[in-house]
Amino acid sequence: MATNMRGLTQFIADIRGARVRELEEKRINKEMANIRKRFKDGNLDGYQKKKYVAKVIFTYILGYKVDIGHMEAVNLISSSKYSEKQIGYLAVTLLMHENSDFLRLVVNSIRKDLNDNNEIHNCLALHAIANVGSREMAEALSEDVHRLLISPTSENFVRKKAALTLLRLYRKHPDVVPVQEWALRIVSIMDDPDLGVVLCVTSLILALAQDHPEAFAIAYQKAVDRLNRLVVEHEYAATYAYYKVPIPWLQVKLLRLLQIYPPSDDPALQVMLQVVLQTIMNNCNEPSRNVQHNNAQHAVLFEAINLAIHLDTNSPLVNTAAVLLARFISSKETNVRYLGLDTMAHLAARTDNLGAIKKHQGTIIISLRDKDISVRRRALDLLYSMCDVDNSELIVGELLRYLKVADYGLREEMVLKIAILTEKYASTYKWYVDTILELLSAAGDHVGEEVWYRVVQIVTNTEDLQAYAAKVVFEYLKSPSSHESLVKVGGYILGEYGHLIANEPGYSPIEQFQVLHSKSQFCMAPTRALLLSTYIKWVNVFPEIKPQLVNVFERYRHVLDVDLQQRACEFYALALRPEEDELLQNVCEEIPPFPPRESALLNRLNKKNAESEDKRPWAHSGNGTLERQPSKLMKKPTLVDTNGHGSNSTGDISQDIANSLAGLDLTSSPVAMQSPSSFSDPSATLAAKGIPRLTGGPNVDRWFDKLAYTPEGVLYEDVQIQIGIKSRYQGPVGQVAVYIGNKMSAPLTSFTTALHTEESEALSASFVKIAPSTLAPRTQIQQVVQVECKKVFRKPPILVVSFLAGSHQAIAVRLPIVISKFLEGVKLGPTDFFERWKLIGGPPRESQSIFPISLDATGHIDLAKQRQVVSGHGFQILEGIDPNPSNLVGAGIVHTAVDGKVGCLLRLEPNKEAKLSRITIRSTSEDVASEVQKLVQKPLAAEPSGPAEKRTA
């Protein structure tokens, strides 16, 4: 900067040549006076402004206050010369704070540089926005920064800076960034060929997804795909290999991103992720002698282990991880030991089987005496997490021994954890009391109020513990020095339960009084107040030491502390009342048991560990475990279920059914008709879940309706893309091949396919493999969807295809996976059909509707289409059941994996004269009857042209 400005070079040389501070200040004051005069006179060219502002910047960097040059810096930003613009931006970022009034003057200049075609100017503007980051600047320029990030014409290094600038603005002013609106477009950049851009965008997504996980849910698939390409397929340029580890920073961020979300149910993603994690762990089996290589590998490995634990603590990967971690906690390197203990603590807090960790219990205990305090802290966390009923006495005993020599920074946390573990895993009352009182004796000032409060609660609520607690606390109080917390516990327990041991040798009332009162002179006023309460209780139960107790009250009546004085006066008056007076007995009754409550110790410990920006589910300390609820399977009636609303008539079944199938009188004019809508538009609810709105259009609905009863055909088509379907079903499972073709002469990049199933407990649908991220020109790919019907469902899954073709585009269409796809036709004779028809009965297991139909070109009923629709929906058309040849009768069984088989019977009665048709569906499941009726009716119904349809349920 100074090489082409001789005046600046000379000024810096003079400052450096000053031998004392007075000479330096004199030179600076002289220069500032000259600059101030030049600025005031005006008429400076760009070079002079640049030189003088550079001198002001240098003076500011030396630590001197400057109050000139702000306006000149603003003017330099508007210059077209890079050197002048650079000095202007440097001055703005250094001399102006985020609330400076001068910033309003530079916003337009910065916007102009953001929109400039010169990428150097873009970068200068982005640096200024990120460094200053004022709210006004963020509100005015965040849109322009986002535009630079997503623009296909932006250089890669500009896009990297734009992503990091947007991250900086979000961290300072999260409400300025419209996350929901930008989410899909930002995620699409994760498929960028430049890994540097991907790294910066992943940093941005990692911050955004922690606060808005649903909006960035598609990033899960992108992260798994990118990890697979980096780790398994080695798809990266050699420049991104850091000591033979492919871009470890990106791997770490992707692994962290996956830990924000719950484990995916998609089998394809699960398999791919397992392969990635296994590969990462295999790569670390043989340590290298190169330190940098080991550091990069370990960084990736520890995040991979955390992810494996997050996915499933019972997987073979976690067993492999436990073996690796055992090696790391014995490492000579401090950093490796720290990370090994930290990750093992995460594993211990989440797993149900601590066997693999307990093998290394000795090594972990030794780590409590490590020379590095951070390692000692992690060892404490691990011991806390791995403690259970089997090893609690050993671990708590070791922690108590270490507590006496532990760092002061660790002691408070250690006391809390020892108290929690002692209470949680106490095998006997004796061990609990011994341990807690030893803790109170050893911990000193580090015992919080919560600890001794909890001891009092447990002793009060446990009758078998009271006498033993009184004995042990008495023995501890005999020691020459007892901490005040122990005196408080002793005062409470002896006051309440001292009478239980008063008849035993060595525990007489006078001995209890002497031991306890000898400690009072070393205690604070609140503790003395508690001891006075103990003494008044003793007045009631130990009349033999009443004179000594009254003497204490007499002396305390004259102390300066108001609380002590008031207590002493009141207790003195109570103690002097006659022995037959019941008031003293009523006042000094035993404290009743405390109501059940959550331990305050856990709340205190959680508060200590809650201050973290890491929002991954397991990031906060705790000993929680994953709860997996078993699915509750409910059996539904099958086709031969006899619990229908059948007729009680004992007459001829055939006659009853004939009456039910009597012809319709449809000669009158139609009343109240409309075409039903099989599926309501769920766009509003989908948008709330981060799913794009359904792509509309008459052809889209028509294609879907046709594919509902045909196995193959076009699902969607426009000028860019075509989606076709081929499907086959057997029982409750099916396979749908989705063919996606690129009709353009340019590739579709950031190509993603995703499935969204709203009724996931009733229907599972997942891709066999992930789609490639690029779809070449005029080519077609096949995506196979595995489908299983668990229960009756109403809403079909939604296929979302997103890609970049100039701009980001997303197509969301319903897949033609409906309940009738799992319907298999069955052959029935007239007798069997009539019997089942009657057994099922009428509503609610019957769904019936009258709807308008269209005639063919010859004016007749289109019987061929009707047969195609009915058989296409899975029904077996039964011949010879209905005497009217125009009517159709069908039967079938819906297969579900959980609810079993559901019977379904159909009758379709068209009337040529009235151009109407009646459809009747009877099923052992009312949901099946209603849904199948809608599905069969929709392709047969004429286009709506009249008022509402008449329908009975």
PDB file of C-alpha atoms in Angstrom, residues 465-475 493-494 497-498 500-501 507:
ATOM      1  CA  LEU A 465     -32.467 -44.018  57.705  1.00  0.00           C
ATOM      2  CA  GLN A 466     -33.104 -41.500  60.484  1.00  0.00           C
ATOM      3  CA  ALA A 467     -31.440 -43.157  63.497  1.00  0.00           C
ATOM      4  CA  TYR A 468     -28.359 -44.214  61.533  1.00  0.00           C
ATOM      5  CA  ALA A 469     -28.037 -40.726  59.997  1.00  0.00           C
ATOM      6  CA  ALA A 470     -28.187 -39.161  63.474  1.00  0.00           C
ATOM      7  CA  LYS A 471     -25.372 -41.436  64.730  1.00  0.00           C
ATOM      8  CA  VAL A 472     -23.086 -40.852  61.761  1.00  0.00           C
ATOM      9  CA  VAL A 473     -23.530 -37.096  61.662  1.00  0.00           C
ATOM     10  CA  PHE A 474     -22.822 -36.961  65.418  1.00  0.00           C
ATOM     11  CA  GLU A 475     -19.528 -38.780  64.871  1.00  0.00           C
ATOM     12  CA  ILE A 493     -30.940 -34.253  61.791  1.00  0.00           C
ATOM     13  CA  LEU A 494     -30.098 -34.167  65.520  1.00  0.00           C
ATOM     14  CA  TYR A 497     -34.086 -37.412  65.239  1.00  0.00           C
ATOM     15  CA  GLY A 498     -31.528 -37.030  68.073  1.00  0.00           C
ATOM     16  CA  LEU A 500     -33.851 -41.830  68.586  1.00  0.00           C
ATOM     17  CA  ILE A 501     -30.243 -42.375  69.782  1.00  0.00           C
ATOM     18  CA  TYR A 507     -25.075 -40.163  72.417  1.00  0.00           C
TER      19      TYR A 507
END
